[in-house]
PDB file of C-alpha atoms in Angstrom:
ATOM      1  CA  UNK D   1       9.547  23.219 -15.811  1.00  0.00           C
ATOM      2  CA  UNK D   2      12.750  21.106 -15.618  1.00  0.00           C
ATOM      3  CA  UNK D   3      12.862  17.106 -14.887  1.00  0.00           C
ATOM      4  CA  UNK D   4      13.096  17.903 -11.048  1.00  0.00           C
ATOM      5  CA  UNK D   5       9.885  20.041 -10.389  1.00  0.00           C
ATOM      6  CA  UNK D   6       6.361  18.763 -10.429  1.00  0.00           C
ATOM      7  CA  UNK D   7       3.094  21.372  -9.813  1.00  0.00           C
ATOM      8  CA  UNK D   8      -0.379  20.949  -9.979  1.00  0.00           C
ATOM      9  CA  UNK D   9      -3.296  23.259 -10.301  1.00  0.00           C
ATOM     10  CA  UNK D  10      -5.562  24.672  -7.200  1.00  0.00           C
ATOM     11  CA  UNK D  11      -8.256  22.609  -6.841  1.00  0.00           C
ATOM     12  CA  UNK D  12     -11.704  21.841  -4.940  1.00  0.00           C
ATOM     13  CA  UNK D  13     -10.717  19.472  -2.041  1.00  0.00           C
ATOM     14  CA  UNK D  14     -14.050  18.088  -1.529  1.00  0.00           C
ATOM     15  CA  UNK D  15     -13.983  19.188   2.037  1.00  0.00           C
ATOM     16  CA  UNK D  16     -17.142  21.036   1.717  1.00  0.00           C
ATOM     17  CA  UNK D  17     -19.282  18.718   0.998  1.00  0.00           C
ATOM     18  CA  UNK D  18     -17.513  16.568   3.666  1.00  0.00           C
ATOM     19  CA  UNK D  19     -18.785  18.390   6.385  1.00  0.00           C
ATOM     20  CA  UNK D  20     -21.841  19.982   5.307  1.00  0.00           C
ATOM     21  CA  UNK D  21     -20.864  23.593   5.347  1.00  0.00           C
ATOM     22  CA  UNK D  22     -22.974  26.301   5.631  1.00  0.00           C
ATOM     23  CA  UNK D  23     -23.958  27.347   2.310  1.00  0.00           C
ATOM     24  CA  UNK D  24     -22.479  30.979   2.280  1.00  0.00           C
ATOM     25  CA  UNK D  25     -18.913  29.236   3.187  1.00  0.00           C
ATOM     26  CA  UNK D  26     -19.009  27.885  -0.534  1.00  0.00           C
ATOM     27  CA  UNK D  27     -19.151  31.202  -2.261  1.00  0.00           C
ATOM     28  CA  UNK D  28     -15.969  32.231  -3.901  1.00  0.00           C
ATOM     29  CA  UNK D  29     -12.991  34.072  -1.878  1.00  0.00           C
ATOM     30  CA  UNK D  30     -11.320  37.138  -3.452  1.00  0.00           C
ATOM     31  CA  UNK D  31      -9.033  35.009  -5.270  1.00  0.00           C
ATOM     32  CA  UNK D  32     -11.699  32.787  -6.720  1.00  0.00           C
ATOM     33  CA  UNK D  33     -11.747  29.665  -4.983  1.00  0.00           C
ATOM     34  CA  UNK D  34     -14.234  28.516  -2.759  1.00  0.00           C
ATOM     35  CA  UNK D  35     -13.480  27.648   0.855  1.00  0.00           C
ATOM     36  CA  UNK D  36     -12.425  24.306   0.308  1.00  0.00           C
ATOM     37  CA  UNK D  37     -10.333  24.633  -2.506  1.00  0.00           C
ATOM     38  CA  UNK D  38      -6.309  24.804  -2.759  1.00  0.00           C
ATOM     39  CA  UNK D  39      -4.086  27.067  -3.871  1.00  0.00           C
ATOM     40  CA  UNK D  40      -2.059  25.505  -6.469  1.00  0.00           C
ATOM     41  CA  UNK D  41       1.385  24.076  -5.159  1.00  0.00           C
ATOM     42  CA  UNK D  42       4.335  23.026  -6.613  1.00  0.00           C
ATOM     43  CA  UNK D  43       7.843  21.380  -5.701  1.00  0.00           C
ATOM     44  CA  UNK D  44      11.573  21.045  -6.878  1.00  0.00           C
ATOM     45  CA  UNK D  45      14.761  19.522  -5.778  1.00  0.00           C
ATOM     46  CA  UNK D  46      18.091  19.688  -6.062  1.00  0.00           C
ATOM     47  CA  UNK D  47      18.078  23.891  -6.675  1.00  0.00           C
ATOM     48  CA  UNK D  48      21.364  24.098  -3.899  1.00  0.00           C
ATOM     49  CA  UNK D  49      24.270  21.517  -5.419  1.00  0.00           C
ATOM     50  CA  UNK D  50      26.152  22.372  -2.538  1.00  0.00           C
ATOM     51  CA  UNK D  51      23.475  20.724  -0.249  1.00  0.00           C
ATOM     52  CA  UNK D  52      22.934  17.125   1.077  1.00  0.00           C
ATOM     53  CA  UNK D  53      19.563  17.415   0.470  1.00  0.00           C
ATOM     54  CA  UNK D  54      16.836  20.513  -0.711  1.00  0.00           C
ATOM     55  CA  UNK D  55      13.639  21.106  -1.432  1.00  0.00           C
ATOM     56  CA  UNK D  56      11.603  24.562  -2.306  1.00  0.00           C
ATOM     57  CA  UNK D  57       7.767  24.733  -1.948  1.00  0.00           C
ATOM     58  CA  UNK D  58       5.646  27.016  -3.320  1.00  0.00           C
ATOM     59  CA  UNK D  59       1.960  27.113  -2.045  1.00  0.00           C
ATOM     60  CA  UNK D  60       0.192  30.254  -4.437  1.00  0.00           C
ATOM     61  CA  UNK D  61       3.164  32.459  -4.161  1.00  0.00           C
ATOM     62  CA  UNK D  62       4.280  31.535  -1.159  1.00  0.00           C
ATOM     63  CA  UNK D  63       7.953  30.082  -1.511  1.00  0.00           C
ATOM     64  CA  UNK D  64       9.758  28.280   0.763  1.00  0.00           C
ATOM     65  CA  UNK D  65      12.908  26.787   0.068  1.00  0.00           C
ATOM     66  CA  UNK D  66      15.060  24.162   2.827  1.00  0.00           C
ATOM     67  CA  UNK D  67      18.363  22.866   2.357  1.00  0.00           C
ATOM     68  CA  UNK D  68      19.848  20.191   4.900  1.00  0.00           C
ATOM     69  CA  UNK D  69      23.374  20.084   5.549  1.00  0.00           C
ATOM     70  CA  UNK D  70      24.119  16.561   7.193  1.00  0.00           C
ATOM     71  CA  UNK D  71      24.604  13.914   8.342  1.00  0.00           C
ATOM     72  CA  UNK D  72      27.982  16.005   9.624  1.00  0.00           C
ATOM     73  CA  UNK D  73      30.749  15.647  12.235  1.00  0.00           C
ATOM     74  CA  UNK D  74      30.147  17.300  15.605  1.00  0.00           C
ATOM     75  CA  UNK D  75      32.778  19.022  17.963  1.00  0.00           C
ATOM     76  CA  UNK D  76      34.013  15.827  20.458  1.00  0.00           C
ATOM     77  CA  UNK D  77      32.781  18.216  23.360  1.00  0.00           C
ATOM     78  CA  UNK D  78      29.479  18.233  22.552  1.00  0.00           C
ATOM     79  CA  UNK D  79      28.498  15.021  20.746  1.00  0.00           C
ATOM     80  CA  UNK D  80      25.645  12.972  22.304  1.00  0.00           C
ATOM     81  CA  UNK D  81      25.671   8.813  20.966  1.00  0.00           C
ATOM     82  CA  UNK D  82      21.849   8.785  21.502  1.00  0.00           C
ATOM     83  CA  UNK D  83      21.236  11.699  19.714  1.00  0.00           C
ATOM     84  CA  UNK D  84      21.890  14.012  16.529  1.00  0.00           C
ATOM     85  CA  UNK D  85      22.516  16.881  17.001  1.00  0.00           C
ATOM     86  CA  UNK D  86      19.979  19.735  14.789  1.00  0.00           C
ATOM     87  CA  UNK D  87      20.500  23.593  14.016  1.00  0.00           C
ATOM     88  CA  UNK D  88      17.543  25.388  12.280  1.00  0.00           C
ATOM     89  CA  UNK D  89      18.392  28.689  10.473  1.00  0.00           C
ATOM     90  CA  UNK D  90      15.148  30.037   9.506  1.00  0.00           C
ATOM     91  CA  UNK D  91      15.429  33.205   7.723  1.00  0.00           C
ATOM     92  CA  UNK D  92      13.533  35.693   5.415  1.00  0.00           C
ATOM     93  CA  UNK D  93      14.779  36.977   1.801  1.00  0.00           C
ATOM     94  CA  UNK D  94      16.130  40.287   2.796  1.00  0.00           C
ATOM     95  CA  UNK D  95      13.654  42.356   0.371  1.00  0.00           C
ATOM     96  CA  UNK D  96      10.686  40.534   2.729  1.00  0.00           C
ATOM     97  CA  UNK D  97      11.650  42.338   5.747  1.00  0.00           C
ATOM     98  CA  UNK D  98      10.036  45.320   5.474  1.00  0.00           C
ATOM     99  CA  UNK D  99       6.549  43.690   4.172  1.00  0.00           C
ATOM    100  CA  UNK D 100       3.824  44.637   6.125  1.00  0.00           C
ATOM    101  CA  UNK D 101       0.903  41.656   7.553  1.00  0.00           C
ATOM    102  CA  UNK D 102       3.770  38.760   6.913  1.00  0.00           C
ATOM    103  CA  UNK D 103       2.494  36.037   8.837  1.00  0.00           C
ATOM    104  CA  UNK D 104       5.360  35.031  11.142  1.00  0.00           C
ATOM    105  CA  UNK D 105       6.387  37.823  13.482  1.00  0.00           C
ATOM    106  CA  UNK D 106      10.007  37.751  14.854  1.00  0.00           C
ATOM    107  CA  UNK D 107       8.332  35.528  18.190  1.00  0.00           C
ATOM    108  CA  UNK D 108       6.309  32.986  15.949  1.00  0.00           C
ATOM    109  CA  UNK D 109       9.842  32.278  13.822  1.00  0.00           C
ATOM    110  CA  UNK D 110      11.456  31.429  17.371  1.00  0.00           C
ATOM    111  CA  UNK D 111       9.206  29.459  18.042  1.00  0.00           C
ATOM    112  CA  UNK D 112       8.911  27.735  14.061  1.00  0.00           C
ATOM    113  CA  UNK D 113      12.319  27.397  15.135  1.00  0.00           C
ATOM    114  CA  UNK D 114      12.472  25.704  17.988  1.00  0.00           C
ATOM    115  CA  UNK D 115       9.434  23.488  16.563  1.00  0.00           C
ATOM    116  CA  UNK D 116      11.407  22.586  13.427  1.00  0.00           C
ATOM    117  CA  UNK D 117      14.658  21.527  15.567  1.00  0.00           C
ATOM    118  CA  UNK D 118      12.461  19.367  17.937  1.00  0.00           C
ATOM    119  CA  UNK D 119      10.249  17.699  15.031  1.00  0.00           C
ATOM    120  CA  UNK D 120      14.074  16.813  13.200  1.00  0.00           C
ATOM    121  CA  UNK D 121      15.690  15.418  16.639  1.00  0.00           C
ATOM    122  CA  UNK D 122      12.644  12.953  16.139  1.00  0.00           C
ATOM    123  CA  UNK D 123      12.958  12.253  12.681  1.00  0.00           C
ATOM    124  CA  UNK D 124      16.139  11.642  12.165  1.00  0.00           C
ATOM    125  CA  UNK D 125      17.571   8.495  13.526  1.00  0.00           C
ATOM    126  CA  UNK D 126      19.801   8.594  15.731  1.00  0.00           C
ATOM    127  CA  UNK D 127      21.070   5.039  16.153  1.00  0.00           C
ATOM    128  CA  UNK D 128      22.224   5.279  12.510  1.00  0.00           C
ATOM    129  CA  UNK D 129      24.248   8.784  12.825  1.00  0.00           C
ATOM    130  CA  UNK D 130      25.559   8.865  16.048  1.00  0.00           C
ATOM    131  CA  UNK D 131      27.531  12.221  17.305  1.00  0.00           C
ATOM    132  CA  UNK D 132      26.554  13.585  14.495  1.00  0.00           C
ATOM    133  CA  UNK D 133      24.772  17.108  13.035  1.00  0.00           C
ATOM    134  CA  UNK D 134      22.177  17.834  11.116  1.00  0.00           C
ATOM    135  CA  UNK D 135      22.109  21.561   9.970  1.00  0.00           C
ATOM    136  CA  UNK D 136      18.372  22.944   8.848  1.00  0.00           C
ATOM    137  CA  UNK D 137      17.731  25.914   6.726  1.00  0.00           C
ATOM    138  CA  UNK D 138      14.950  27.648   5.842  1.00  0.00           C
ATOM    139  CA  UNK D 139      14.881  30.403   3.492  1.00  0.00           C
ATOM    140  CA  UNK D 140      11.368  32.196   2.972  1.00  0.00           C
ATOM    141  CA  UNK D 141      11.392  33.954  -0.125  1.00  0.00           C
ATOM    142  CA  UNK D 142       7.597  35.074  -0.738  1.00  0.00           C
ATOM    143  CA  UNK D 143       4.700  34.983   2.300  1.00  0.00           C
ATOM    144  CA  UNK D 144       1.203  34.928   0.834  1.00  0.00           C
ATOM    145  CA  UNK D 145       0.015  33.135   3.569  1.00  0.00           C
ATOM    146  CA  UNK D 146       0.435  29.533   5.071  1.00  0.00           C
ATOM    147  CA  UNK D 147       4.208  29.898   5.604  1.00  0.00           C
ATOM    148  CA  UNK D 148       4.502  27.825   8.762  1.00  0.00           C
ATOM    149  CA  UNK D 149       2.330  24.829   6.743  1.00  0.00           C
ATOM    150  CA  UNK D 150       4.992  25.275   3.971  1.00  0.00           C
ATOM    151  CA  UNK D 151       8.376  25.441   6.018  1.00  0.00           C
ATOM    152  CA  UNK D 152       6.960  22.176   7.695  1.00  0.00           C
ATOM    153  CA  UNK D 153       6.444  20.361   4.022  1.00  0.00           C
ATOM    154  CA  UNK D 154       9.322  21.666   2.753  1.00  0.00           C
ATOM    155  CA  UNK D 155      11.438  20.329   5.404  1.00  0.00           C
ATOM    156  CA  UNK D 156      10.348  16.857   5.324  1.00  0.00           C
ATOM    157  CA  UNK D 157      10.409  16.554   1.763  1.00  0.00           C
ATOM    158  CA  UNK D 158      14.504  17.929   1.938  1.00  0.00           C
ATOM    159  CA  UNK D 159      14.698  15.469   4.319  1.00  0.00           C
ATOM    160  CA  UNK D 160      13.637  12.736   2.269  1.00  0.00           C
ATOM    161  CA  UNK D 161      16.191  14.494  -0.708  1.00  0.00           C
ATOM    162  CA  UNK D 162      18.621  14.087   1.514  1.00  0.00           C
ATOM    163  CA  UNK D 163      18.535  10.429   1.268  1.00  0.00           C
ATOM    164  CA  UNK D 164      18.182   9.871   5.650  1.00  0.00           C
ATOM    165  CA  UNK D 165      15.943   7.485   7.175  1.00  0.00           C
ATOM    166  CA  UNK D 166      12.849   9.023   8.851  1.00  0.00           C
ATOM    167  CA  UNK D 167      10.640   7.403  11.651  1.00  0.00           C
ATOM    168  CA  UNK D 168       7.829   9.621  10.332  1.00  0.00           C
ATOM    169  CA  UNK D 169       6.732  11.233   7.754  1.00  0.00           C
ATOM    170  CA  UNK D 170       5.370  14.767   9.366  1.00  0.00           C
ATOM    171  CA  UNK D 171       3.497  16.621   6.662  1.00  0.00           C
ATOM    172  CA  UNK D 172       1.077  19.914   7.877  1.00  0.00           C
ATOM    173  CA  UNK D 173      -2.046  21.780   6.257  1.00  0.00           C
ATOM    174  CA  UNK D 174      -3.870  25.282   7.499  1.00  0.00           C
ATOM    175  CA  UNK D 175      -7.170  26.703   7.687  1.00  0.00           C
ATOM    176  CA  UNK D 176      -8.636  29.693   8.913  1.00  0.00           C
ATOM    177  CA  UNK D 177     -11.806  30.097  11.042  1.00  0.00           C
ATOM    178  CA  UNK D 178     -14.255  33.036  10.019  1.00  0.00           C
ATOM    179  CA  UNK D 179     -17.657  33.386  11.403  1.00  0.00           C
ATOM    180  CA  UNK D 180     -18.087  29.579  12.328  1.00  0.00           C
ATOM    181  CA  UNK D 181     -16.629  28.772   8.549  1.00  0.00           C
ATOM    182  CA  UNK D 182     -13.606  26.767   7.621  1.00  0.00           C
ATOM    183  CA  UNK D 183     -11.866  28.066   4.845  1.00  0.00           C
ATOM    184  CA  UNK D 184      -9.022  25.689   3.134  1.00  0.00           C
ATOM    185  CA  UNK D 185      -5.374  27.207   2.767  1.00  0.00           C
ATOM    186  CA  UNK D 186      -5.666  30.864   3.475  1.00  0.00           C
ATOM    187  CA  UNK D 187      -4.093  33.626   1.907  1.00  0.00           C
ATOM    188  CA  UNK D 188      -2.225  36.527   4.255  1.00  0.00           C
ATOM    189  CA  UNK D 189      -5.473  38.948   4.305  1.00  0.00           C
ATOM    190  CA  UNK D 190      -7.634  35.925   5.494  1.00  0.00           C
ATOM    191  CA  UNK D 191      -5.391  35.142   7.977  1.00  0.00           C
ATOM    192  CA  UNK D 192      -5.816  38.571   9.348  1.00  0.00           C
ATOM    193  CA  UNK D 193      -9.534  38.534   8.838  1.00  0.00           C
ATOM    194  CA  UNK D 194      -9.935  35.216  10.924  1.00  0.00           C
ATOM    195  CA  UNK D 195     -11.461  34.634  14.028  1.00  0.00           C
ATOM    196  CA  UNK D 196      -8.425  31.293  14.105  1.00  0.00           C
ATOM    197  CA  UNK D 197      -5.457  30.033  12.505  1.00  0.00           C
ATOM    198  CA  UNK D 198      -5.193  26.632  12.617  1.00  0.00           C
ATOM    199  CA  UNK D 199      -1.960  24.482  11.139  1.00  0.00           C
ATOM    200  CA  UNK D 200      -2.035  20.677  11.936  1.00  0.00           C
ATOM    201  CA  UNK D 201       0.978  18.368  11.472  1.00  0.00           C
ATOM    202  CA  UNK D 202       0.125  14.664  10.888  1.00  0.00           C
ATOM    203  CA  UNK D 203       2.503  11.630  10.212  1.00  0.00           C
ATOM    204  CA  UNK D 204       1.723  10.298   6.877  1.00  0.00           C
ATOM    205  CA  UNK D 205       2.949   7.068   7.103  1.00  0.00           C
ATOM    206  CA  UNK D 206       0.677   6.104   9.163  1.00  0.00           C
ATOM    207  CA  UNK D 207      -2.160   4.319   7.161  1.00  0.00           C
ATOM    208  CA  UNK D 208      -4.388   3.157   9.615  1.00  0.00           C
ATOM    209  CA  UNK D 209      -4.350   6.558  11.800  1.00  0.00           C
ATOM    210  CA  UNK D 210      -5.386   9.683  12.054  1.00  0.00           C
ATOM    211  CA  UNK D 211      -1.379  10.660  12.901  1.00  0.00           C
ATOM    212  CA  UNK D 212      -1.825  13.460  15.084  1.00  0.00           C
ATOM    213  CA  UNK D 213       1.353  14.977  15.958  1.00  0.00           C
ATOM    214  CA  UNK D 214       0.990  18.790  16.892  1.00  0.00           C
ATOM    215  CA  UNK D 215      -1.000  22.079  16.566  1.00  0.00           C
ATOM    216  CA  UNK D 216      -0.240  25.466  15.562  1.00  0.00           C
ATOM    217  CA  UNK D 217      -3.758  27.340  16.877  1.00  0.00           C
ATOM    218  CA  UNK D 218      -3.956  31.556  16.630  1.00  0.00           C
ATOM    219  CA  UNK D 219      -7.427  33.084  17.929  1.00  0.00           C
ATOM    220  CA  UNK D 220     -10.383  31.453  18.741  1.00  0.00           C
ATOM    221  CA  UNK D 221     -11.055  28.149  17.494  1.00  0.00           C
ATOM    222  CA  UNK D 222     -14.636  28.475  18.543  1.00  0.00           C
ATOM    223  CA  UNK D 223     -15.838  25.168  20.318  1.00  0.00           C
ATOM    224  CA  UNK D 224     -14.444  21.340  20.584  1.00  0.00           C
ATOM    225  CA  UNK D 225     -17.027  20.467  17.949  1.00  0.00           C
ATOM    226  CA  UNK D 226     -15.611  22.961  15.246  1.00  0.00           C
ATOM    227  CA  UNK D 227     -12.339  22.521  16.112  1.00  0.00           C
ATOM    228  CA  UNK D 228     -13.078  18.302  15.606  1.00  0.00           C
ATOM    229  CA  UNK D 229     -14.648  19.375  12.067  1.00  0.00           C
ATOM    230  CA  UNK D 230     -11.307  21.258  11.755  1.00  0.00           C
ATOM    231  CA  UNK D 231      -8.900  18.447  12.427  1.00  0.00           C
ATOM    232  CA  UNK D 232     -10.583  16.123  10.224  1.00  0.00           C
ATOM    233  CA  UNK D 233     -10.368  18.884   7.221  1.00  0.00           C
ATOM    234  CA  UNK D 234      -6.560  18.917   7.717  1.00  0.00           C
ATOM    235  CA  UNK D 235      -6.526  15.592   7.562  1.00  0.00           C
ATOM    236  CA  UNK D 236      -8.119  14.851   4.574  1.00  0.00           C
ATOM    237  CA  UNK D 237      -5.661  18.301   3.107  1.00  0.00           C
ATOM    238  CA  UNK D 238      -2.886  16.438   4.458  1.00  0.00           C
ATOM    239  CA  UNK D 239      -3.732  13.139   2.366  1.00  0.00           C
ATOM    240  CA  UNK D 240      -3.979  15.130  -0.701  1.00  0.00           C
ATOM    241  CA  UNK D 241      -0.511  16.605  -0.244  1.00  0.00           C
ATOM    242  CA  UNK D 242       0.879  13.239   0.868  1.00  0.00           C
ATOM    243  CA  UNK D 243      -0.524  12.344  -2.594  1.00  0.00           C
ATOM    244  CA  UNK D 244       1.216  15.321  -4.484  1.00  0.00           C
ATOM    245  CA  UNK D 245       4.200  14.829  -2.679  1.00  0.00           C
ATOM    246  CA  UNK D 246       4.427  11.062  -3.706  1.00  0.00           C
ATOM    247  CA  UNK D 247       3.704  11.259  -6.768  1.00  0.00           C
ATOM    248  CA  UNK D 248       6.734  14.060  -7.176  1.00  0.00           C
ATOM    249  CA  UNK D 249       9.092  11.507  -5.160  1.00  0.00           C
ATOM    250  CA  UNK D 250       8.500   8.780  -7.754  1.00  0.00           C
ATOM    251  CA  UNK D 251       8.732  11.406 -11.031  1.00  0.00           C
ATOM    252  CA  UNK D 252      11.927  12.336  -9.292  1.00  0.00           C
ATOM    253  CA  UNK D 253      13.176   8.554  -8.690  1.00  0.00           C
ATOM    254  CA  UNK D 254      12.516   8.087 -12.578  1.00  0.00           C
ATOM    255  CA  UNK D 255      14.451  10.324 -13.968  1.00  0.00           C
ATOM    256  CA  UNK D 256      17.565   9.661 -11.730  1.00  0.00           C
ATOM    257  CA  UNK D 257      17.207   5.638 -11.132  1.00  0.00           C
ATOM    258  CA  UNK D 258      18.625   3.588 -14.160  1.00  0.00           C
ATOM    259  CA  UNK D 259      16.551   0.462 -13.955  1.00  0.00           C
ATOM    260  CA  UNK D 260      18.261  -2.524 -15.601  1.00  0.00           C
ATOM    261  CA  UNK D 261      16.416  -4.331 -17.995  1.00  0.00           C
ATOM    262  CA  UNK D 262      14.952  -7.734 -17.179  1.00  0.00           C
TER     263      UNK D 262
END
């Protein structure tokens, strides 16, 4: 692993005991894990020199990987002094594109898309690029599930890479709904299995909050009360990879920041 990646292992996120689950929603999932454990996940920078700013997430074996192009200049025409201006590109590797049960469909990228170039607009602030561009891209090279969750990390993280000021700090976890049952970070087939598909985005740097910011729901999210128990398991997913994410920010500082000597 070189100086700029940082992984850890999959591991029980304590969620079911949180919440009491049903006893049959602890028994193990076809790739071992119980329903409230992770996937293991694992981030680098820096893989595109040509890049302001990058970042490539894997969650399992999905792999996402963002590069942001920007602060940039903007044609006169079209330049807005209370705004930046954002572009998302999000794209698949070329190989993917024939893979059957990937879990964005050509409507769902739109709307990732559209999503992704709204969430930027906020992030990025304006008063300190003005008439400017950002340019987004998003480059999905492996779907195992959880692709929307990742593109979302992924893209704050190159944010932060990138070196721009952020009024937020947007970072997203799923779960799927089967039979009543939350189950932690599913895989593609248990996305297809599920009675929901749930994907929360929260802002981080809020302490003292629950930072709510949006909802990705597909299917039936069975009741207010489950979907509650289902925000507050994001949350607590979302503090763990807030954690991760962190810690990979300061390993990355380290190794870069020459600290002069007292």
């Amino acid at each position: 692993m070189d100086s700029d990646s940082l992984s850890f292992r999959g591991e029980w996120s304590g969620v079911d005991s949180m919440l009491g689950m049903r006893t049959e929603s602890t028994a193990g999932r076809r790739d071992g894990r119980s329903h409230g454990e992770m996937r293991a996940m694992s981030v680098s920078y820096g893989e595109l020199t040509r890049a302001d700013g990058s970042a490539r997430v894997r969650l399992g074996t999905t792999d996402v990987l963002v590069a942001i192009y920007g602060p940039i200049e903007f044609p006169h025409n079209k330049q807005d002094a209370e705004a930046v201006h954002v572009h998302v590109a999000f794209g698949r590797r070329e190989a993917m594109s024939n893979v059957a049960g990937a879990e964005t469909g050509a409507g769902t990228e739109s709307v990732i898309t559209r999503d992704l170039e709204a969430l930027v607009s906020y992030l990025v602030l304006a008063t300190l690029h003005p008439r400017k561009a950002v340019v987004v891209a998003v480059q999905v090279l492996a779907d195992s599930g959880g692709v929307i969750c990742a593109a979302i990390n992924s893209t704050t993280i190159a944010l932060i890479d990138a070196g721009l000021p952020l009024r937020a700090l947007p970072l997203a976890a799923s779960v799927s709904i089967h039979n009543n049952a939350i189950i932690v970070d599913p895989v593609v087939v248990e996305e297809r299995e599920a009675d929901a598909v749930v994907c929360i985005v929260f802002d981080t740097a809020l302490e003292n909050d629950d930072g709510f910011m949006s909802v990705y729901a597909m299917g039936d999210c069975g009741g207010e009360e489950l979907f509650a128990a289902t925000v507050q398991v994001c949350r607590q997913l979302v503090v763990k990879t807030r954690a991760f994410f962190r810690l990979s920010l300061e390993r990355k500082a380290a190794v870069h920041h020459i600290w002069n000597a007292p």
